[in-house]
Coordinates of C-alpha atoms in Angstrom, one line a residue:
Chain A
X114 CA -87.8 -2.9 144.9
X115 CA -84.7 -5.0 144.5
X116 CA -85.7 -7.7 146.9
X117 CA -84.3 -10.5 144.7
X118 CA -80.7 -9.3 145.3
X119 CA -81.2 -8.6 149.0
X120 CA -79.3 -11.0 151.2
X121 CA -80.8 -11.5 154.7
X122 CA -79.4 -9.3 157.5
X123 CA -78.1 -5.8 157.6
X124 CA -75.5 -6.0 154.8
X125 CA -77.8 -6.0 151.8
X126 CA -76.0 -4.5 148.8
X127 CA -78.6 -1.7 148.7
X128 CA -77.9 -0.7 152.3
X129 CA -74.2 -0.9 151.8
X130 CA -74.5 1.3 148.8
X131 CA -76.6 3.9 150.6
X132 CA -74.3 4.1 153.6
X133 CA -71.2 4.4 151.3
X134 CA -72.8 7.1 149.2
X135 CA -73.7 9.0 152.5
X136 CA -70.0 8.7 153.5
X137 CA -68.9 9.9 150.1
X138 CA -71.2 13.0 150.3
X139 CA -69.7 13.8 153.7
X140 CA -66.1 13.4 152.4
X141 CA -66.9 15.6 149.4
X142 CA -68.3 18.4 151.5
X143 CA -65.5 18.2 154.2
X144 CA -62.9 17.9 151.4
X145 CA -64.2 21.1 149.6
X146 CA -64.3 22.9 153.0
X147 CA -60.6 21.9 153.6
X148 CA -59.7 23.1 150.1
X149 CA -60.8 26.6 151.0
X150 CA -57.8 27.3 153.2
X151 CA -54.2 26.9 152.0
X152 CA -53.1 25.2 155.2
X153 CA -55.5 22.3 154.8
X154 CA -56.1 22.4 151.0
X155 CA -53.9 19.4 150.1
X156 CA -55.7 17.1 152.6
X157 CA -59.0 18.3 151.2
X158 CA -58.5 16.8 147.8
X159 CA -57.3 13.6 149.3
X160 CA -60.4 13.3 151.4
X161 CA -62.6 14.0 148.4
X162 CA -60.6 11.4 146.4
X163 CA -61.2 8.8 149.1
X164 CA -64.9 9.5 148.8
X165 CA -64.8 9.0 145.1
X166 CA -63.0 5.6 145.4
X167 CA -65.5 4.4 147.9
X168 CA -68.5 5.4 145.7
X169 CA -67.0 3.9 142.6
X170 CA -66.1 0.5 144.2
X171 CA -69.5 0.1 145.9
X172 CA -71.3 0.9 142.7
X173 CA -70.2 -2.4 141.3
X174 CA -72.5 -4.0 143.8
X175 CA -75.6 -2.3 142.3
X176 CA -78.4 -4.9 142.1
X177 CA -79.1 -6.1 138.6
X178 CA -76.1 -4.8 136.8
X179 CA -74.4 -6.4 133.8
X180 CA -71.8 -5.4 131.2
X181 CA -69.0 -5.5 133.9
X182 CA -66.3 -6.0 131.2
X183 CA -67.4 -2.9 129.4
X184 CA -67.6 -0.8 132.6
X185 CA -64.1 -1.9 133.8
X186 CA -62.6 -1.4 130.3
X187 CA -64.1 2.2 130.1
X188 CA -62.9 3.1 133.6
X189 CA -59.4 1.8 132.9
X190 CA -58.9 3.5 129.6
X191 CA -60.5 6.8 130.7
X192 CA -58.4 6.8 133.9
X193 CA -55.1 6.1 132.3
X194 CA -55.5 8.7 129.6
X195 CA -56.7 11.3 132.1
X196 CA -53.9 10.4 134.6
X197 CA -51.3 10.7 132.0
X198 CA -52.6 14.0 130.6
X199 CA -53.1 15.5 134.1
X200 CA -49.5 14.6 135.1
X201 CA -48.1 16.0 131.9
X202 CA -49.9 19.4 131.6
X203 CA -47.9 22.5 132.3
X204 CA -49.1 24.8 135.0
X205 CA -49.6 27.6 132.5
X206 CA -52.0 25.4 130.6
X207 CA -54.1 24.5 133.6
X208 CA -57.2 26.5 132.7
X209 CA -57.9 24.7 129.5
X210 CA -57.1 21.4 131.0
X211 CA -59.8 22.0 133.7
X212 CA -62.1 23.0 130.9
X213 CA -61.5 19.7 129.2
X214 CA -62.1 17.5 132.2
X215 CA -65.2 19.5 133.0
X216 CA -66.5 19.0 129.5
X217 CA -66.0 15.2 130.0
X218 CA -68.2 15.4 133.1
X219 CA -70.9 17.2 131.2
X220 CA -70.7 14.7 128.4
X221 CA -71.1 11.9 130.9
X222 CA -74.2 13.5 132.3
X223 CA -75.6 13.9 128.8
X224 CA -74.8 10.2 128.1
X225 CA -76.8 9.1 131.2
X226 CA -79.7 11.2 129.9
X227 CA -79.3 9.8 126.4
X228 CA -79.4 6.1 127.6
X229 CA -82.6 6.8 129.6
X230 CA -84.3 8.8 126.9
X231 CA -83.5 6.5 124.0
X232 CA -84.7 3.6 126.1
X233 CA -88.0 5.4 126.7
X234 CA -88.2 6.4 123.0
X235 CA -87.8 2.8 121.8
X236 CA -90.2 1.5 124.4
X237 CA -92.7 4.2 123.3
X238 CA -92.4 3.2 119.6
X239 CA -92.9 -0.4 120.6
X240 CA -96.1 0.6 122.4
X241 CA -94.8 -0.3 125.9
X242 CA -96.2 1.7 128.9
X243 CA -94.1 4.6 130.2
X244 CA -91.5 3.6 132.7
X245 CA -90.8 7.1 134.1
X246 CA -93.1 9.9 135.3
X247 CA -93.2 13.2 133.4
X248 CA -91.2 14.8 136.2
X249 CA -88.4 12.3 135.9
X250 CA -88.4 12.6 132.1
X251 CA -88.3 16.4 132.4
X252 CA -85.3 16.2 134.7
X253 CA -83.5 13.8 132.3
X254 CA -84.2 16.1 129.4
X255 CA -83.0 19.3 131.2
X256 CA -80.0 17.6 132.7
X257 CA -79.1 16.2 129.3
X258 CA -79.4 19.6 127.6
X259 CA -77.3 21.3 130.2
X260 CA -74.7 18.5 130.1
X261 CA -74.5 18.6 126.3
X262 CA -74.0 22.4 126.3
X263 CA -71.3 22.1 128.9
X264 CA -69.6 19.3 126.9
X265 CA -69.4 21.1 123.5
X266 CA -68.9 24.5 125.1
X267 CA -66.0 23.3 127.3
X268 CA -64.4 21.7 124.2
X269 CA -64.5 25.0 122.4
X270 CA -63.2 26.8 125.4
X271 CA -60.3 24.3 125.5
X272 CA -59.6 24.7 121.8
X273 CA -59.5 28.5 122.1
X274 CA -57.2 28.7 125.1
X275 CA -55.0 26.0 123.6
X276 CA -54.7 28.0 120.4
X277 CA -56.4 25.3 118.2
X278 CA -59.1 27.8 117.3
X279 CA -57.7 31.3 116.9
X280 CA -60.6 33.0 115.2
X281 CA -63.5 34.6 117.0
X282 CA -66.5 33.9 114.9
X283 CA -69.1 36.6 114.8
X284 CA -71.9 37.4 112.4
X285 CA -75.0 39.5 112.3
X286 CA -78.0 38.0 114.1
X287 CA -75.8 35.6 116.0
X288 CA -77.7 36.0 119.2
X289 CA -80.9 35.3 117.4
X290 CA -79.5 32.1 115.9
X291 CA -78.1 31.0 119.3
X292 CA -81.5 31.7 120.9
X293 CA -83.2 29.7 118.3
X294 CA -80.9 26.7 118.8
X295 CA -81.5 26.7 122.6
X296 CA -85.2 27.2 122.4
X297 CA -85.4 24.5 119.6
X298 CA -83.6 22.0 121.9
X299 CA -86.0 22.9 124.7
X300 CA -89.1 22.6 122.5
X301 CA -88.1 19.2 121.2
X302 CA -87.5 18.2 124.9
X303 CA -91.0 19.2 125.8
X304 CA -92.4 17.0 123.0
X305 CA -90.3 14.1 124.2
X306 CA -91.5 14.5 127.8
X307 CA -95.2 14.8 126.8
X308 CA -95.1 11.8 124.5
X309 CA -93.2 9.5 127.0
X310 CA -90.0 9.5 125.0
X311 CA -91.6 10.2 121.6
X312 CA -89.2 8.5 119.1
X313 CA -85.4 8.2 118.7
X314 CA -85.2 10.9 116.1
X315 CA -86.7 13.5 118.5
X316 CA -84.3 12.4 121.2
X317 CA -81.3 12.8 118.8
X318 CA -82.6 16.2 117.9
X319 CA -82.5 17.4 121.6
X320 CA -78.9 16.5 121.9
X321 CA -77.9 17.7 118.4
X322 CA -79.4 21.2 119.0
X323 CA -77.9 21.4 122.5
X324 CA -74.4 20.5 121.3
X325 CA -74.7 23.1 118.5
X326 CA -75.8 25.7 121.0
X327 CA -72.8 25.0 123.2
X328 CA -70.5 25.5 120.3
X329 CA -72.3 28.6 118.9
X330 CA -72.5 30.3 122.4
X331 CA -68.8 29.8 123.2
X332 CA -67.2 30.7 119.8
X333 CA -67.9 34.5 120.0
X334 CA -66.3 34.8 123.5
X335 CA -62.8 36.2 123.6
X336 CA -59.9 34.5 125.3
X337 CA -59.6 36.9 128.2
X338 CA -63.2 36.1 129.3
X339 CA -62.8 32.4 128.9
X340 CA -62.0 31.6 132.6
X341 CA -65.4 33.0 133.6
X342 CA -67.0 30.8 131.0
X343 CA -65.1 27.7 132.1
X344 CA -66.3 28.3 135.7
X345 CA -69.8 28.7 134.4
X346 CA -69.7 25.4 132.6
X347 CA -68.2 23.8 135.7
X348 CA -71.3 24.9 137.6
X349 CA -73.6 23.8 134.8
X350 CA -72.0 20.3 134.8
X351 CA -72.6 20.1 138.5
X352 CA -76.3 20.9 137.9
X353 CA -76.6 18.4 135.1
X354 CA -75.1 15.7 137.4
X355 CA -77.6 16.6 140.1
X356 CA -80.5 16.3 137.7
X357 CA -79.4 12.9 136.4
X358 CA -79.0 12.0 140.0
X359 CA -82.7 12.6 140.5
X360 CA -83.4 10.4 137.4
X361 CA -81.3 7.5 138.8
X362 CA -82.5 8.1 142.4
X363 CA -78.8 8.5 143.4
X364 CA -78.3 10.7 146.4
X365 CA -74.5 11.0 146.0
X366 CA -74.9 12.5 142.6
X367 CA -77.7 14.8 143.7
X368 CA -75.7 16.2 146.7
X369 CA -72.3 16.4 145.0
X370 CA -73.8 17.8 141.8
X371 CA -75.8 20.5 143.6
X372 CA -72.9 21.5 145.9
X373 CA -70.7 22.0 142.8
X374 CA -73.6 23.8 141.0
X375 CA -74.1 26.4 143.7
X376 CA -70.4 26.7 144.6
X377 CA -69.5 27.0 140.9
X378 CA -72.2 29.7 140.4
X379 CA -70.8 31.7 143.3
X380 CA -67.2 31.2 142.0
X381 CA -68.3 32.4 138.6
X382 CA -69.8 35.5 140.1
X383 CA -66.6 36.2 142.1
X384 CA -64.5 35.8 139.0
X385 CA -66.7 38.1 136.9
X386 CA -66.6 40.7 139.8
X387 CA -62.9 40.5 140.0
X388 CA -62.8 41.4 136.3
X389 CA -65.2 44.2 136.9
X390 CA -67.7 42.6 134.5
X391 CA -71.2 41.2 134.9
X392 CA -71.8 37.6 133.8
X393 CA -74.3 38.8 131.1
X394 CA -71.6 41.2 129.9
X395 CA -69.1 38.3 129.5
X396 CA -71.6 36.1 127.7
X397 CA -73.2 38.6 125.4
X398 CA -70.6 41.3 124.5
X399 CA -67.3 41.5 122.7
X400 CA -64.8 43.0 125.1
X401 CA -62.7 39.9 125.7
X402 CA -61.2 39.8 122.3
X403 CA -60.1 43.4 122.4
X404 CA -62.0 45.5 120.0
X405 CA -60.9 49.0 119.0
X406 CA -59.9 50.7 122.2
X407 CA -60.3 54.4 122.0
X408 CA -58.5 55.6 125.1
X409 CA -57.3 59.2 125.2
X410 CA -53.6 59.7 124.4
X411 CA -51.2 59.5 127.3
X412 CA -48.7 62.2 127.5
X413 CA -45.0 62.0 128.6
X414 CA -42.3 59.6 127.6
X415 CA -41.1 56.2 128.7
X416 CA -37.7 56.4 130.4
X417 CA -35.4 53.3 130.1
X418 CA -33.1 52.0 132.8
X419 CA -30.2 49.5 133.0
X420 CA -30.5 46.2 135.0
X421 CA -27.4 47.1 137.1
X422 CA -29.1 50.2 138.3
X423 CA -32.3 48.4 139.2
X424 CA -30.2 45.7 141.0
X425 CA -28.5 48.3 143.2
X426 CA -31.8 50.1 143.8
X427 CA -33.5 47.0 145.1
X428 CA -30.5 45.7 147.0
X429 CA -30.5 48.8 149.2
X430 CA -34.3 49.1 149.4
X431 CA -36.3 48.6 152.6
X432 CA -39.3 47.1 150.8
X433 CA -39.9 45.7 147.4
X434 CA -43.3 44.7 146.0
X435 CA -43.3 42.4 142.9
X436 CA -46.3 42.7 140.6
X437 CA -46.3 39.6 138.4
X438 CA -48.5 39.1 135.4
X439 CA -49.2 36.3 132.9
X440 CA -46.3 37.6 130.8
X441 CA -43.9 36.5 133.5
X442 CA -45.2 32.9 133.2
X443 CA -45.1 33.0 129.4
X444 CA -41.4 34.0 129.7
X445 CA -41.0 31.2 132.3
X446 CA -39.3 33.8 134.6
X447 CA -41.1 32.8 137.9
X448 CA -38.2 30.6 139.1
X449 CA -35.6 33.4 138.4
X450 CA -37.9 35.9 140.1
X451 CA -38.1 33.8 143.3
X452 CA -34.3 33.4 143.2
X453 CA -33.9 37.1 143.0
X454 CA -36.4 37.6 145.9
X455 CA -34.5 35.1 148.1
X456 CA -31.3 37.2 147.5
X457 CA -33.2 40.3 148.6
X458 CA -34.7 38.6 151.6
X459 CA -31.3 37.4 152.7
X460 CA -30.1 41.0 152.6
X461 CA -32.9 42.0 154.9
X462 CA -35.2 43.5 152.3
X463 CA -38.9 43.0 152.9
X464 CA -40.3 41.4 149.7
X465 CA -44.0 40.9 148.9
X466 CA -45.9 39.7 145.9
X467 CA -49.0 41.6 144.8
X468 CA -51.5 39.6 142.9
X469 CA -54.4 41.1 141.0
X470 CA -57.5 38.9 141.0
X471 CA -57.3 38.4 137.3
X472 CA -53.5 38.0 137.0
X473 CA -52.8 34.9 135.0
X474 CA -55.5 33.3 132.9
X475 CA -58.0 32.8 135.7
X476 CA -58.4 34.1 139.2
X477 CA -55.8 32.4 141.4
X478 CA -53.8 31.0 138.5
X479 CA -50.9 33.3 139.3
X480 CA -50.7 31.9 142.8
X481 CA -50.4 28.5 141.4
X482 CA -47.6 29.6 139.0
X483 CA -45.7 31.3 141.9
X484 CA -46.3 28.3 144.1
X485 CA -44.8 26.1 141.4
X486 CA -41.6 28.3 141.5
X487 CA -41.5 27.8 145.3
X488 CA -42.8 31.1 146.6
X489 CA -44.4 30.6 150.0
X490 CA -48.0 31.7 150.0
X491 CA -47.7 34.0 153.0
X492 CA -45.5 36.3 150.9
X493 CA -48.3 36.7 148.4
X494 CA -51.0 39.3 149.0
X495 CA -54.1 40.1 147.1
X496 CA -55.3 43.5 145.9
X497 CA -57.1 44.6 149.1
X498 CA -54.3 43.6 151.4
X499 CA -51.5 45.1 149.5
X500 CA -52.8 48.3 147.9
X501 CA -52.3 50.5 151.0
X502 CA -48.7 49.2 151.2
X503 CA -47.4 50.5 147.8
X504 CA -47.0 54.0 149.3
X505 CA -44.4 52.6 151.8
X506 CA -42.6 50.5 149.1
X507 CA -39.3 51.7 147.7
X508 CA -39.6 49.7 144.6
X509 CA -42.6 48.2 142.7
X510 CA -41.3 45.7 140.2
X511 CA -43.9 45.1 137.5
X512 CA -43.1 42.0 135.4
X513 CA -45.4 40.8 132.7
X514 CA -48.4 42.7 134.0
X515 CA -50.1 45.6 132.2
X516 CA -53.8 46.4 132.4
X517 CA -53.9 45.5 136.1
X518 CA -51.5 48.3 137.0
X519 CA -52.9 50.9 134.6
X520 CA -53.9 54.0 136.5
X521 CA -56.1 55.0 133.6
X522 CA -58.7 52.6 135.1
X523 CA -59.1 55.1 138.0
X524 CA -59.2 58.3 135.9
X525 CA -60.2 57.9 132.3
X526 CA -64.0 57.3 131.9
X527 CA -63.6 56.6 128.2
X528 CA -61.2 53.7 128.7
X529 CA -62.7 50.2 128.4
X530 CA -61.1 49.2 131.7
X531 CA -62.4 52.3 133.6
X532 CA -63.6 51.2 137.0
X533 CA -61.6 48.0 137.2
X534 CA -59.9 47.8 140.5
X535 CA -56.1 48.0 139.9
X536 CA -52.9 47.5 141.9
X537 CA -51.6 50.9 143.0
X538 CA -48.1 50.2 141.8
X539 CA -47.9 53.9 140.7
X540 CA -47.9 54.9 144.3
X541 CA -44.5 53.3 145.0
X542 CA -41.4 55.6 145.3
X543 CA -39.9 53.9 142.2
X544 CA -41.7 51.8 139.7
X545 CA -39.7 49.4 137.5
X546 CA -41.5 47.8 134.5
X547 CA -39.9 44.8 132.8
X548 CA -41.2 44.7 129.3
X549 CA -40.2 43.2 126.0
X550 CA -40.9 46.3 123.8
X551 CA -42.8 49.6 123.7
X552 CA -46.1 48.3 122.3
X553 CA -49.4 48.3 124.1
X554 CA -50.4 45.2 126.0
X555 CA -52.8 42.2 125.5
X556 CA -55.9 44.5 125.5
X557 CA -54.4 47.1 123.2
X558 CA -54.9 49.8 125.8
X559 CA -52.1 52.4 126.4
X560 CA -50.7 52.2 129.9
X561 CA -50.4 55.5 131.8
X562 CA -48.1 53.9 134.4
X563 CA -45.3 53.6 131.9
X564 CA -45.2 57.3 131.4
X565 CA -45.0 58.5 135.0
X566 CA -42.1 60.4 136.4
X567 CA -41.3 57.7 139.0
X568 CA -41.4 54.9 136.4
X569 CA -38.4 53.4 134.6
X570 CA -38.6 50.8 131.8
X571 CA -36.3 47.8 131.8
X572 CA -36.6 46.4 128.3
X573 CA -35.9 42.8 127.5
X574 CA -37.1 39.2 127.7
X575 CA -38.5 38.6 131.2
X576 CA -36.3 35.7 132.1
X577 CA -33.1 37.3 130.8
X578 CA -33.9 40.6 132.5
X579 CA -34.4 39.0 135.9
X580 CA -31.2 36.9 135.5
X581 CA -29.4 40.2 135.0
X582 CA -31.0 41.6 138.1
X583 CA -29.9 38.5 140.1
X584 CA -26.3 39.2 139.0
X585 CA -26.6 42.9 139.8
X586 CA -27.9 42.2 143.3
X587 CA -25.1 39.7 143.9
X588 CA -22.6 42.4 142.7
X589 CA -24.1 45.0 145.0
X590 CA -22.1 43.4 147.8
Chain B
X291 CA -86.9 8.7 147.8
X292 CA -90.0 10.9 147.4
X293 CA -90.0 14.1 145.3
X294 CA -90.3 16.4 148.3
X295 CA -87.4 14.8 150.1
X296 CA -85.3 15.1 147.0
X297 CA -86.2 18.8 146.8
X298 CA -85.1 19.3 150.4
X299 CA -81.8 17.6 149.7
X300 CA -81.4 19.8 146.6
X301 CA -82.1 23.0 148.7
X302 CA -79.8 22.1 151.6
X303 CA -76.9 21.0 149.2
X304 CA -77.2 24.3 147.3
X305 CA -76.8 26.3 150.5
X306 CA -73.9 24.1 151.6
X307 CA -72.1 24.7 148.3
X308 CA -72.6 28.4 148.7
X309 CA -71.4 28.5 152.3
X310 CA -68.3 26.5 151.5
X311 CA -67.1 28.8 148.8
X312 CA -68.2 32.2 150.3
X313 CA -65.1 32.8 152.4
X314 CA -62.5 31.4 150.0
X315 CA -59.4 33.6 149.4
X316 CA -58.7 34.5 145.8
X317 CA -55.4 32.7 145.9
X318 CA -57.3 29.4 145.9
X319 CA -59.9 30.1 143.2
X320 CA -58.1 28.1 140.5
X321 CA -57.5 25.0 142.7
X322 CA -60.9 25.2 144.1
X323 CA -62.6 25.3 140.7
X324 CA -60.5 22.4 139.8
X325 CA -61.5 20.6 143.0
X326 CA -65.2 21.2 142.4
X327 CA -64.6 20.0 138.9
X328 CA -63.3 16.8 140.4
X329 CA -66.3 16.4 142.7
X330 CA -68.8 16.4 139.9
X331 CA -66.8 13.4 138.6
X332 CA -69.2 11.5 140.8
X333 CA -71.2 11.3 137.6
X334 CA -69.0 8.2 137.1
X335 CA -71.3 6.1 139.5
X336 CA -74.3 7.2 137.4
X337 CA -72.6 6.3 134.2
X338 CA -71.7 2.9 135.6
X339 CA -75.3 2.2 136.6
X340 CA -76.5 3.4 133.1
X341 CA -74.0 1.1 131.3
X342 CA -74.7 -1.7 133.8
X343 CA -78.3 -1.6 132.9
X344 CA -77.8 -1.1 129.1
X345 CA -79.3 -3.9 126.9
X346 CA -79.3 -2.7 123.3
X347 CA -76.1 -2.0 121.4
X348 CA -77.0 1.7 121.2
X349 CA -77.4 1.9 125.0
X350 CA -74.2 0.1 125.6
X351 CA -72.3 2.4 123.2
X352 CA -73.6 5.5 124.8
X353 CA -73.1 4.1 128.3
X354 CA -69.5 3.1 127.4
X355 CA -68.7 6.7 126.2
X356 CA -70.4 8.0 129.4
X357 CA -68.2 5.9 131.7
X358 CA -65.1 6.7 129.7
X359 CA -65.8 10.5 129.9
X360 CA -66.8 10.3 133.6
X361 CA -63.6 8.4 134.5
X362 CA -61.6 11.0 132.7
X363 CA -63.4 13.8 134.6
X364 CA -62.8 12.1 138.0
X365 CA -59.2 11.0 137.5
X366 CA -58.0 14.1 135.6
X367 CA -59.7 16.4 138.0
X368 CA -58.0 14.7 140.9
X369 CA -54.5 14.7 139.4
X370 CA -54.4 18.4 138.4
X371 CA -56.0 19.5 141.7
X372 CA -53.6 17.5 143.8
X373 CA -50.6 18.8 141.7
X374 CA -51.7 22.4 142.3
X375 CA -52.4 22.1 146.0
X376 CA -49.3 20.2 146.7
X377 CA -47.2 23.2 145.7
X378 CA -48.8 25.6 148.2
X379 CA -46.4 25.9 151.1
X380 CA -45.9 28.6 153.8
X381 CA -42.5 30.1 154.7
X382 CA -42.3 28.0 157.8
X383 CA -42.9 24.7 156.0
X384 CA -40.4 25.7 153.4
X385 CA -37.6 26.2 156.0
X386 CA -38.4 22.8 157.6
X387 CA -38.1 20.9 154.4
X388 CA -35.0 22.7 153.4
X389 CA -35.9 25.0 150.6
X390 CA -37.8 22.7 148.2
X391 CA -36.6 24.0 144.8

């Protein structure tokens, strides 16, 4: 079909492109596979990166291409801005940055669909015969809608996590309006497919409605649920890329997009499960923003303790388990915490970190934050590995975590977090909670752990409190 | 490629993606999501082809935005994933490199 550009022999541009895309697909799959173990993860992204470079370079050889200046200009500008922002972003802000980059991918997929559909629309208006079959047109429309939803939805997710949008917009009949936007976009899409592109106005309407739907769907979702939503949009972008890959007859896009689509869907389900929620629950209910929690009153009192006493307690302990939460990262205390743990390890104390699946702002985020502070990953255990060990721990040090150690989740059926798997910090011989004040946490749910007989509260700013602990352990001799 | 071959590719790639992720420990969820986010940056090659074939001003404008966004997805996704994964070290590796931080 592109015979004019084919040079004699085996190295025709088309063959070179096909072989390179094949290589890229292999590198992507092997790279993702390597990324699933901490030992090989670093090399995994490098392999996938090599695949991307190969695919990008070889795409310049595509037969019949023009506008090279524009292509190069767009790549250079986009790359520089993304490189700079990616290098600069703080580890605590990683979730919204991923959302932003993901939204860009969705937008790019929608742009590919838009180019194809507008071309078809103008050709149709001019009375030219249809260039694409109805199947290809349908894939372009569906991929375009999904990409547009992922684009606008991810931008809203970014804005909410970044604090640009603080309000959670809700009104009566919202689900009805959202449904109408989505079905409207789909219906116009059907018209465009059946009429071989219809006209430019209809094409614009598809994207306009899809973009609005992405915004309207994401606005009511609370900040705590946002990681699941970001993961969902990640999967959707993959799917959109795969669909546009069908339209362009591009195997690399089909394979990479589909792999991300299915992997992302599974990842989304794993995340929702870790939060003890179903995906439908995340998308269509209001828990994430913390409505009026009506938990039963917890009896007992919070008992304060001094840093010097905690220091001595840990210095002469056999085993200390640290339970970090997002509050630790907000206070930027993770470096001090690791300094403290190194002192304990040097004294022969066994130190472990217990990470709840939803510690931090998305599953695995806390691991990244601890890794940034220099904590080796083999000291970090997840919920299933560590929960049996709390009974043998002398001290459980809870810093910046709240709901994930709340024993109410095991006992109180009226609590909104009932049934959520928690870290059994309350089973340790001594529980120390570092906390700024006496108020309830992020979700507004009273924490039963704080009132237990074996719990002591160390009040103060996370970083300052840990610095005092470091001094106390040094003084313990 | 014919429709049915494309469908086979779709099916096999879907199972591949599922299998790759199925056994991933929670500690890698965030970098892996970021890594898969990078992989769909392959949309860049599609955007390049779309812009390369654009003739009208409207097509060129949309294509340009497409390439711009796709390049941002690919490069940004790579940089943040690499930054996160670079930090994961075991106790053994830490002692060898003399403590790191």
